[in-house]
PDB file of C-alpha atoms in Angstrom:
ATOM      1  CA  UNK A   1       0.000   0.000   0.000  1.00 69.00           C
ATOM      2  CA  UNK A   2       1.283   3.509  -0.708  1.00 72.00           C
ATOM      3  CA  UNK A   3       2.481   5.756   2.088  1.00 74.00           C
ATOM      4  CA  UNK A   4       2.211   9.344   2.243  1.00 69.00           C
ATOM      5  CA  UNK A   5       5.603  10.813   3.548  1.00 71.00           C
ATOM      6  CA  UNK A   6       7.705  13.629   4.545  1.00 69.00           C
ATOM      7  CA  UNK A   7      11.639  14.164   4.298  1.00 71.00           C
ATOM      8  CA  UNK A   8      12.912  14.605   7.428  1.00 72.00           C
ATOM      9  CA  UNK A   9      15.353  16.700   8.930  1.00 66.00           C
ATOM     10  CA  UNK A  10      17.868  14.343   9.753  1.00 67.00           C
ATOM     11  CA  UNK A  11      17.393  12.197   6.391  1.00 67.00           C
ATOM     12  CA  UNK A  12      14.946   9.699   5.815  1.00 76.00           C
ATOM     13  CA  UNK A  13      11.204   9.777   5.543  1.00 74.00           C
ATOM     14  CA  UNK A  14       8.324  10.597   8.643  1.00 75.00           C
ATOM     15  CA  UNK A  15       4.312   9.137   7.544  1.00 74.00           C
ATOM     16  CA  UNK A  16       2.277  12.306   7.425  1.00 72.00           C
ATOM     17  CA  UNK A  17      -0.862  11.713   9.366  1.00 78.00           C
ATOM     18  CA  UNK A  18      -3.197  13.653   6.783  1.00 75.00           C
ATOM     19  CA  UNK A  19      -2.416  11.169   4.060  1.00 73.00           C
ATOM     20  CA  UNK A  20      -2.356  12.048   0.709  1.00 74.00           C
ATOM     21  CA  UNK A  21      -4.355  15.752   1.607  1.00 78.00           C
ATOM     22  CA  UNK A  22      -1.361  16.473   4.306  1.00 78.00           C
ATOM     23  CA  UNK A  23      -0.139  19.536   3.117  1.00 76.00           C
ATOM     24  CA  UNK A  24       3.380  18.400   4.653  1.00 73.00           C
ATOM     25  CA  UNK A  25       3.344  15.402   2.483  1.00 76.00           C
ATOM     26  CA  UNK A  26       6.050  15.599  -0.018  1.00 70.00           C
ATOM     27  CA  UNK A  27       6.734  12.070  -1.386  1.00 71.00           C
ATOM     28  CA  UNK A  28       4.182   9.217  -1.959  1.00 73.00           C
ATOM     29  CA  UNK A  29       6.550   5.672  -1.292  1.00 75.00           C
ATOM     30  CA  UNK A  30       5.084   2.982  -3.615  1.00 73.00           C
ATOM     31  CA  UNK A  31       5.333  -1.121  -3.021  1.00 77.00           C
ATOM     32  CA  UNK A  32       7.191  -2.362  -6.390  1.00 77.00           C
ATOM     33  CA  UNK A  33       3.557  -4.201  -7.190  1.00 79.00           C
ATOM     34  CA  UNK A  34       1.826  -0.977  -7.752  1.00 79.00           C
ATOM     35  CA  UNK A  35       4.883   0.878  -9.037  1.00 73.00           C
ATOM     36  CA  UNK A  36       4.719  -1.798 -11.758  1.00 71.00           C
ATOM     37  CA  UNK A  37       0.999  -1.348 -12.589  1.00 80.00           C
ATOM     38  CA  UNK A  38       1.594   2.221 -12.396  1.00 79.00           C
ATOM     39  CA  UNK A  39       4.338   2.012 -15.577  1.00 77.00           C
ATOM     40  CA  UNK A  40       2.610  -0.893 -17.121  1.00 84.00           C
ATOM     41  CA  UNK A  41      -0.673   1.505 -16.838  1.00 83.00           C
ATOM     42  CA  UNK A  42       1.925   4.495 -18.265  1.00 84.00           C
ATOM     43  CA  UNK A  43       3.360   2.442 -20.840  1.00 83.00           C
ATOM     44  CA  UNK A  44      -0.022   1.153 -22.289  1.00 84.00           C
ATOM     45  CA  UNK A  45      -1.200   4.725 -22.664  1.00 83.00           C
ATOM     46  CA  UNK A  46       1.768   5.600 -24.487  1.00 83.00           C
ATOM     47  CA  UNK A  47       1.236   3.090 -26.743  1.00 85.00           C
ATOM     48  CA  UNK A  48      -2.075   3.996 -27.138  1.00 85.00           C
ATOM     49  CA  UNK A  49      -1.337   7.650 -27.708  1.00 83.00           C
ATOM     50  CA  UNK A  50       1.547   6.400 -30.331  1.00 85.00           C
ATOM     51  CA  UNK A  51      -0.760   4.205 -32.152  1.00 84.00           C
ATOM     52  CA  UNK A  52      -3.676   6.497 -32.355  1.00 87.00           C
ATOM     53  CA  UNK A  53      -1.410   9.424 -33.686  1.00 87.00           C
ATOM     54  CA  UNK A  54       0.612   6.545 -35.960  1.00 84.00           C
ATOM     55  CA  UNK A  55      -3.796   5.803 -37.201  1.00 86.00           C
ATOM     56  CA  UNK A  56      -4.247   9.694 -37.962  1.00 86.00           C
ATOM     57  CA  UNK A  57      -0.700   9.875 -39.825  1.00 86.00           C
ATOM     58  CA  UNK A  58      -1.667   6.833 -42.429  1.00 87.00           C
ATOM     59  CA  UNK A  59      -5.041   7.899 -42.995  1.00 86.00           C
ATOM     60  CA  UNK A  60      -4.385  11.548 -43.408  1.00 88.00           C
ATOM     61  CA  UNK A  61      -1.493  10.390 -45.429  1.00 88.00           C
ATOM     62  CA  UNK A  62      -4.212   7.480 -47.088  1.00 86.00           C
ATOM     63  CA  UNK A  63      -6.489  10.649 -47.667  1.00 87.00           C
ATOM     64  CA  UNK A  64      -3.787  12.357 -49.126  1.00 88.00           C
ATOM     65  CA  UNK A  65      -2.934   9.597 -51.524  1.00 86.00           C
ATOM     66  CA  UNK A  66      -6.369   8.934 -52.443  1.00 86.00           C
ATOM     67  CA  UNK A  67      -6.955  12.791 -53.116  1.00 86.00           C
ATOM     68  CA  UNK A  68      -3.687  13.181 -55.317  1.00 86.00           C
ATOM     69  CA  UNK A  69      -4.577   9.725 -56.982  1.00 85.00           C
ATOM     70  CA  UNK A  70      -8.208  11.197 -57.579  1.00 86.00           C
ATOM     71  CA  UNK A  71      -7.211  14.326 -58.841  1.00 85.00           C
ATOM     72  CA  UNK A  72      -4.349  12.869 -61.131  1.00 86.00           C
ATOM     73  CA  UNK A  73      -7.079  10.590 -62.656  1.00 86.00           C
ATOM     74  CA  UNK A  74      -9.791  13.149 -62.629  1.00 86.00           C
ATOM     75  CA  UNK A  75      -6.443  15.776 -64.741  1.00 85.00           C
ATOM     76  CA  UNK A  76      -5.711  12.737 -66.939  1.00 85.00           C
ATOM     77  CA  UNK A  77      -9.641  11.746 -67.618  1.00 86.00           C
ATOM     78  CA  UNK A  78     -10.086  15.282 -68.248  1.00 86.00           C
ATOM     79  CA  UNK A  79      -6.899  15.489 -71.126  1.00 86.00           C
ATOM     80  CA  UNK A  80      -8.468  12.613 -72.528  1.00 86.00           C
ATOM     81  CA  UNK A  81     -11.521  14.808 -73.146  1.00 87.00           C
ATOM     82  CA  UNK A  82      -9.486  17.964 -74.253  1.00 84.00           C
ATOM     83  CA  UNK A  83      -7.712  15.838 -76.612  1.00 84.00           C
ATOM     84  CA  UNK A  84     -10.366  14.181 -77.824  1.00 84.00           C
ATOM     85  CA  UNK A  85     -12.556  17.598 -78.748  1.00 85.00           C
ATOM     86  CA  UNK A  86      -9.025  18.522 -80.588  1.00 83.00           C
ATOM     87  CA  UNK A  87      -8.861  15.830 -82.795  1.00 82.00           C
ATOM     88  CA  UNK A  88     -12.910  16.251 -83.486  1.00 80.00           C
ATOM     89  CA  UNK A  89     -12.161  19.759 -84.132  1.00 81.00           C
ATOM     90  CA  UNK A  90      -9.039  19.469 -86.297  1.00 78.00           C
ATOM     91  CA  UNK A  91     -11.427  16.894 -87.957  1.00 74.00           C
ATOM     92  CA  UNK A  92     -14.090  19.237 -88.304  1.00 78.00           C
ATOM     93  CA  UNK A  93     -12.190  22.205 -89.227  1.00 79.00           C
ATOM     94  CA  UNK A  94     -10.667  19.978 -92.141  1.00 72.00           C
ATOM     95  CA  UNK A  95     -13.940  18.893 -93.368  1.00 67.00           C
ATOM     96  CA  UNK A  96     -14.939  22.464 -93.289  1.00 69.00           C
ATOM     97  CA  UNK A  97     -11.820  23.689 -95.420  1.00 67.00           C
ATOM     98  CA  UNK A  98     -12.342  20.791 -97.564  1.00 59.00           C
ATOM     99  CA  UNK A  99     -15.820  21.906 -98.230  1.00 61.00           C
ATOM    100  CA  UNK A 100     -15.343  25.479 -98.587  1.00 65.00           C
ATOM    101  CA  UNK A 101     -12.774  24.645-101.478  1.00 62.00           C
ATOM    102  CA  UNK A 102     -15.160  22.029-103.003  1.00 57.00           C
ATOM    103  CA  UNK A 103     -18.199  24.822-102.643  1.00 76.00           C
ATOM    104  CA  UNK A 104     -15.276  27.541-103.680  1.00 77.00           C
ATOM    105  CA  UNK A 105     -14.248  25.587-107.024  1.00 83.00           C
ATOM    106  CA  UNK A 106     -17.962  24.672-107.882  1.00 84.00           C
ATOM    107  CA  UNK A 107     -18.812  28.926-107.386  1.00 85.00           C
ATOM    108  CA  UNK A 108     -16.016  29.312-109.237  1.00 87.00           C
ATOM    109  CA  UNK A 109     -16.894  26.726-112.101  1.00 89.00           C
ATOM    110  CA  UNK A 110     -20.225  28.309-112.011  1.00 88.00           C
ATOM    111  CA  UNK A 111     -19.380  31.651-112.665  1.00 89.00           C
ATOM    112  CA  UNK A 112     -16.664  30.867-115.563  1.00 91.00           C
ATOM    113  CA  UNK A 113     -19.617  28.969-117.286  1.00 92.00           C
ATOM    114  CA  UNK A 114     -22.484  31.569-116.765  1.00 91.00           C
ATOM    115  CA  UNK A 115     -19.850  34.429-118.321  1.00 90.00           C
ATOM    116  CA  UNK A 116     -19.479  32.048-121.291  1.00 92.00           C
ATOM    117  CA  UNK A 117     -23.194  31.683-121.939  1.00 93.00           C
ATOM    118  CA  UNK A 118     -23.546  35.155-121.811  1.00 92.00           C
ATOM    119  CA  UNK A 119     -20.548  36.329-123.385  1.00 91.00           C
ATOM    120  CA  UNK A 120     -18.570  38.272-120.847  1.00 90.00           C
ATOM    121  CA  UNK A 121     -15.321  38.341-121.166  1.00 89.00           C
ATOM    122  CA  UNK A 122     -12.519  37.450-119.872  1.00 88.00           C
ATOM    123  CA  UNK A 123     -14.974  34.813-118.327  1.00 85.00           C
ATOM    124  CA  UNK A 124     -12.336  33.487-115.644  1.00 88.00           C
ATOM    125  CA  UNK A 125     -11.885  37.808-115.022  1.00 88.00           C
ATOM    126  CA  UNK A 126     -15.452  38.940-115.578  1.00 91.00           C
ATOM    127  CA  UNK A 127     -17.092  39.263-111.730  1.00 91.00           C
ATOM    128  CA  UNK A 128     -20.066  37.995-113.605  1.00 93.00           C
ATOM    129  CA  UNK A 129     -22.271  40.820-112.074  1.00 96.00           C
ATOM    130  CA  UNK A 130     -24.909  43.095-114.845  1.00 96.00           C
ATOM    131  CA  UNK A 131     -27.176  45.951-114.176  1.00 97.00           C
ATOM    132  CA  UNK A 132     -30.258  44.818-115.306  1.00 96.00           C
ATOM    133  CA  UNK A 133     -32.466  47.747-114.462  1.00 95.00           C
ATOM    134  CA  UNK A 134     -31.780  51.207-112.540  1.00 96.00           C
ATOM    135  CA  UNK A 135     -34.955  53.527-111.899  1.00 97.00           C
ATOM    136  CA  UNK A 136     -36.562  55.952-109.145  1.00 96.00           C
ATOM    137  CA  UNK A 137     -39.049  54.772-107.181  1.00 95.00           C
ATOM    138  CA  UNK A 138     -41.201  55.610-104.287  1.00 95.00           C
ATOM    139  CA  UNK A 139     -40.234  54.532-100.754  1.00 94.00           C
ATOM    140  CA  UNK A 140     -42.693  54.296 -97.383  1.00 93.00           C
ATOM    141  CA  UNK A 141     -41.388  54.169 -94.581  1.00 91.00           C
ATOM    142  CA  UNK A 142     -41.395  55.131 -90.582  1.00 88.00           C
ATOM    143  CA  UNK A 143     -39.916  57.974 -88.790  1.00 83.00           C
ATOM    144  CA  UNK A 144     -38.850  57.740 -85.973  1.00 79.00           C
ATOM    145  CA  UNK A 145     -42.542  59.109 -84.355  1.00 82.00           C
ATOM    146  CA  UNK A 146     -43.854  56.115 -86.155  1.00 86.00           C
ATOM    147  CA  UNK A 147     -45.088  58.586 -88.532  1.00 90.00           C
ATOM    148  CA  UNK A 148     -45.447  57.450 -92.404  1.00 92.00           C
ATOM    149  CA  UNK A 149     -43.946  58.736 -95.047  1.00 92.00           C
ATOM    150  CA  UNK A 150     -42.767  58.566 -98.552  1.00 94.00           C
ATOM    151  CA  UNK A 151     -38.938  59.440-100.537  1.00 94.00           C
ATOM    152  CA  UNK A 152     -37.617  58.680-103.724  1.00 96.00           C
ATOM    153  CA  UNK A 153     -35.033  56.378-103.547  1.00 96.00           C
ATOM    154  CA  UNK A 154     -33.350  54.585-106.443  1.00 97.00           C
ATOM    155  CA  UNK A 155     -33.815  50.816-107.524  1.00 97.00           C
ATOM    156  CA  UNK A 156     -31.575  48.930-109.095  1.00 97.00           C
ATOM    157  CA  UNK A 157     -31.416  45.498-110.151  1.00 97.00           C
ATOM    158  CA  UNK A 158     -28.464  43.478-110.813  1.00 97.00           C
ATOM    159  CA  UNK A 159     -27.735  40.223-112.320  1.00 97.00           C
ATOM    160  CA  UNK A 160     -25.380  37.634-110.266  1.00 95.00           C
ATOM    161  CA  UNK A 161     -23.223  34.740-112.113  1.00 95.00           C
ATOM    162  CA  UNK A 162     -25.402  32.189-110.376  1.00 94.00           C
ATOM    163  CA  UNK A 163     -28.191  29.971-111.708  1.00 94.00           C
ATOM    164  CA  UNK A 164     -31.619  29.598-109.955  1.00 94.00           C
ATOM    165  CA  UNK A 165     -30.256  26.090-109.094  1.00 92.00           C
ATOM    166  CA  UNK A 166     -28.320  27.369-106.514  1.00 90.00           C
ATOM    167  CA  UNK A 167     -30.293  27.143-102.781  1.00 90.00           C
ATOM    168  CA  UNK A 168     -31.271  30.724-101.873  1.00 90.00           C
ATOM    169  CA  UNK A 169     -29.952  29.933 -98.562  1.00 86.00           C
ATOM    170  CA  UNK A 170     -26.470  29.158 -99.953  1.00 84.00           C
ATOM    171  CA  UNK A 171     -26.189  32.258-102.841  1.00 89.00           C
ATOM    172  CA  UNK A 172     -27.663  34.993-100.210  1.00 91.00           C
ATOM    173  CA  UNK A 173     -24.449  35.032 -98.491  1.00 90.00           C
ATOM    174  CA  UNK A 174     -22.278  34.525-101.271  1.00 91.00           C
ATOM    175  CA  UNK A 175     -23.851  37.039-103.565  1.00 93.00           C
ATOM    176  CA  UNK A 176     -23.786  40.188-100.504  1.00 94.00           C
ATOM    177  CA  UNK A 177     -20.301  39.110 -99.931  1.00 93.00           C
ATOM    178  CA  UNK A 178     -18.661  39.663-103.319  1.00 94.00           C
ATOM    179  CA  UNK A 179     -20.790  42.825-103.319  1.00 95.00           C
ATOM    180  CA  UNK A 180     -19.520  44.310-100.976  1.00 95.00           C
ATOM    181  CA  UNK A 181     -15.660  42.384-100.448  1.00 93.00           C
ATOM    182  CA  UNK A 182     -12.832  44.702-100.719  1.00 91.00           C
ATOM    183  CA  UNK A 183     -10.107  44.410-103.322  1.00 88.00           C
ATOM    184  CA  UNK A 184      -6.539  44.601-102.943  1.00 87.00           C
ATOM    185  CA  UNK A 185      -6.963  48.939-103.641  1.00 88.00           C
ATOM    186  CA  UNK A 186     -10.186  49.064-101.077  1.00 89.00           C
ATOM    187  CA  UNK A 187     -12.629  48.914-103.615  1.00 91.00           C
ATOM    188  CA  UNK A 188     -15.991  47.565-103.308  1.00 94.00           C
ATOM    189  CA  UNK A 189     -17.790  46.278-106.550  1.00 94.00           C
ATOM    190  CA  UNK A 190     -20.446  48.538-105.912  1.00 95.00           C
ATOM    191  CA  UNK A 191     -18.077  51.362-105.767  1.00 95.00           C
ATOM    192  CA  UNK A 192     -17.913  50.750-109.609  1.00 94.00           C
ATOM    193  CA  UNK A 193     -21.573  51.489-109.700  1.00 96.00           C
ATOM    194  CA  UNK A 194     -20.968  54.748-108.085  1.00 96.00           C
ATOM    195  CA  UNK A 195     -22.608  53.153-104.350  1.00 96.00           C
ATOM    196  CA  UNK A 196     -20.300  54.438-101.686  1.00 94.00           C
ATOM    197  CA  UNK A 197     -22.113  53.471 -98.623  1.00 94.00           C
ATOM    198  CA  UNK A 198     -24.321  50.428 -97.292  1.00 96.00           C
ATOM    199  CA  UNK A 199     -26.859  50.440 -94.691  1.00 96.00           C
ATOM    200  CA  UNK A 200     -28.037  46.714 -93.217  1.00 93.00           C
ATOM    201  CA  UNK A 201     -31.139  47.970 -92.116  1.00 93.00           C
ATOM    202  CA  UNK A 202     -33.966  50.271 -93.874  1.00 93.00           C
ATOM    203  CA  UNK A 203     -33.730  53.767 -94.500  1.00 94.00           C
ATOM    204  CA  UNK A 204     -35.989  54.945 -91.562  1.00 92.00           C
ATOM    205  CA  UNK A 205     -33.276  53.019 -89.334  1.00 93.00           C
ATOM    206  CA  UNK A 206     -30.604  54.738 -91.472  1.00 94.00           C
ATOM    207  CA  UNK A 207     -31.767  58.488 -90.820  1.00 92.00           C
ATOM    208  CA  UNK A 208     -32.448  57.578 -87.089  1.00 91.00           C
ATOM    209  CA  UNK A 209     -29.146  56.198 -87.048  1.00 92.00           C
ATOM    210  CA  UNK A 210     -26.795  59.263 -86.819  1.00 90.00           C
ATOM    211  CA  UNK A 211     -24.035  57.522 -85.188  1.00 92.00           C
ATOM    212  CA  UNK A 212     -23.844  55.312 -88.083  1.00 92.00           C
ATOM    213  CA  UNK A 213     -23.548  58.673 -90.568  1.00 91.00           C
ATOM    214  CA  UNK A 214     -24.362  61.677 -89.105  1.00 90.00           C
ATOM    215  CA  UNK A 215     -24.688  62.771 -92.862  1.00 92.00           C
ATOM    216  CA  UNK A 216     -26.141  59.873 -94.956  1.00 92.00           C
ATOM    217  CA  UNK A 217     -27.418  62.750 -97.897  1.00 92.00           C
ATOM    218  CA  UNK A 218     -23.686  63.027 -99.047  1.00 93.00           C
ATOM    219  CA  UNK A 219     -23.276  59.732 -99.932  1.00 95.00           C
ATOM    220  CA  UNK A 220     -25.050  57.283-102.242  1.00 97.00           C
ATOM    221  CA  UNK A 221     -25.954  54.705 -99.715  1.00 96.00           C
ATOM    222  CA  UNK A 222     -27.072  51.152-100.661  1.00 97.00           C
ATOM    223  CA  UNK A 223     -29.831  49.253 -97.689  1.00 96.00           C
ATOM    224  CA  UNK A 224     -30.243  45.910 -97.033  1.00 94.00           C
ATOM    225  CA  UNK A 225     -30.741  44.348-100.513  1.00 95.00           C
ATOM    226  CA  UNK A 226     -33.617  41.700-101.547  1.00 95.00           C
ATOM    227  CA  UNK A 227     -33.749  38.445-103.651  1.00 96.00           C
ATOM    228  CA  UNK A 228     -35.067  36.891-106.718  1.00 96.00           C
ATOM    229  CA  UNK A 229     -34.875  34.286-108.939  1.00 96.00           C
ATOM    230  CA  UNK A 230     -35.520  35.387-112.543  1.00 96.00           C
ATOM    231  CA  UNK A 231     -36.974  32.048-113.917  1.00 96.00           C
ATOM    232  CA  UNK A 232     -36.509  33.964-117.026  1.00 95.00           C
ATOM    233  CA  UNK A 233     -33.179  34.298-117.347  1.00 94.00           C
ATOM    234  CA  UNK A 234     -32.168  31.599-115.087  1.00 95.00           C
ATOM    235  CA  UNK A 235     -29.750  33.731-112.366  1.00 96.00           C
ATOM    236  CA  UNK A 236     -30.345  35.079-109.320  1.00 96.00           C
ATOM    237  CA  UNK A 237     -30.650  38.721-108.844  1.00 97.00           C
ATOM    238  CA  UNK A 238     -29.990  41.912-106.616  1.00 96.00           C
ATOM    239  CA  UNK A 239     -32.806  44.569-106.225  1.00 97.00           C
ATOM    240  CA  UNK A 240     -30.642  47.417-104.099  1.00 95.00           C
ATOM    241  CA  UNK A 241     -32.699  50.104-103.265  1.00 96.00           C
ATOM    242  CA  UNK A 242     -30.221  53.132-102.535  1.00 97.00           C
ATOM    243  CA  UNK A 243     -30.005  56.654-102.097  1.00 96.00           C
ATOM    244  CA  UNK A 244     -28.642  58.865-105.278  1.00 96.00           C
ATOM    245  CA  UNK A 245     -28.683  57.561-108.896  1.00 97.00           C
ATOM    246  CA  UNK A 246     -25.750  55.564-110.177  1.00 96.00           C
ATOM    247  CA  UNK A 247     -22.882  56.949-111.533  1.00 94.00           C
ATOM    248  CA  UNK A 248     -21.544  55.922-115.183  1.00 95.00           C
ATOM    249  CA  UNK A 249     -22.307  51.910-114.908  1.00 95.00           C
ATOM    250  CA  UNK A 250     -18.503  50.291-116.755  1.00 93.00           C
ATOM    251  CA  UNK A 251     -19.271  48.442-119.609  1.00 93.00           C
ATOM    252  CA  UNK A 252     -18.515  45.267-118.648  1.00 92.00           C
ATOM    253  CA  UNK A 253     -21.048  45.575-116.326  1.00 93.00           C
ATOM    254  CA  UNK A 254     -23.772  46.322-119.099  1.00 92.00           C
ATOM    255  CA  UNK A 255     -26.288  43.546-120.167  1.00 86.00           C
ATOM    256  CA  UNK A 256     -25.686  43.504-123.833  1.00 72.00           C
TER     257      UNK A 256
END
């Protein structure tokens, strides 16, 4: 059993009558019996303490594997993905290129053939484009109080290089674009028709529009064009509806 003892003065140790609450005691004197329980007891929470922070370690460290190992195969699933969009891309954007230059050679094909059959030359040269028609007419349209009114515009119709066989859907685009495509000098093709300005919209949205042109009456503006199919002569045409006559149309632009 454990005493409760004091140092003496003289050496040794005196038993404190209070026990272990004697504030004179100074030294508790242990039997070897519960000294060993009390290491054993020490020991086996020191192991205890060891292997619990030893279980934290591996499993933050597990975690930690498990999150890298995630993330590495989440990076790599996720390359697989961005690679694979690449190669559908590339793939894509080769198709595309090959089809603009097949749809680029058959335009092209198209146009050499319709300035044969109509005799404009140099037919691989010729733009293929002919005023058919050029004429005033009377425009309605809303200002900008919703108010209706009326101008004399100018309306001019031109011939394109492409059949009626071509999809409207298909020659729209192509038609506006060589219209209005700059050459190597800046030059529009309707520039050679004396048109120095286009408009998208109509021309109540062009007068309202001042930051557009804060002048549109000095120039001879071209709107948004419209479509036909003349059955009649078998090509698509232009009808332009713009602001000031046309200037002196070239002759190669004529329909003879």
């Amino acid at each position: 059993m454990a005493r409760y003892v004091k140092l003496g003065t003289l050496g040794g140790y005196k038993d404190v009558p209070g026990g272990q609450s004697d504030p004179e005691c100074t030294h508790v004197i242990l039997t070897k019996k519960e000294y060993d329980q009390i290491y054993s007891e020490k020991a086996k929470a020191e192991r205890e303490v060891s292997s619990t922070k030893y279980e934290a370690e591996r499993a933050i460290n597990d975690a930690r594997r498990g999150a890298q190992y995630t993330a590495q195969q989440a990076a790599a699933e996720a390359q697989k993905k961005v690679e694979a969009m690449e190669a559908d891309l590339a793939a894509e954007r080769a198709e595309s290129a090959h089809q603009r230059a097949l749809n680029a050679n058959l335009l092209r094909i198209a146009k050499e053939r319709a300035n044969a059959d109509r005799k404009l030359k140099p037919k691989k040269e010729h733009t293929g484009y002919l005023v058919v028609f050029s004429g005033e007419k009377e425009h309605q349209f809303k200002d900008g109080n919703r108010r209706v009114k009326r101008v004399l515009l100018w309306e001019t119709v031109i011939q394109s290089p492409y059949v009626v066989d071509f999809p409207e859907v298909q020659i729209r685009k192509q038609i506006l674009e060589e219209l209005l495509r700059k050459d190597e000098d800046g030059y529009r093709l309707i520039d050679r028709l004396g048109i120095n300005g286009y408009y998208g919209k109509g021309y109540g949205s062009m007068i309202e529009d001042r930051e557009w042109c804060a002048e549109p009456e000095r120039f001879n503006i071209m709107l948004k064009p419209k479509f036909r199919a003349n059955f009649r002569a078998g090509y698509w045409e232009v009808v332009c509806l713009h602001t000031k006559p046309l200037g002196v149309v070239p002759k190669d632009m004529r329909v003879c």
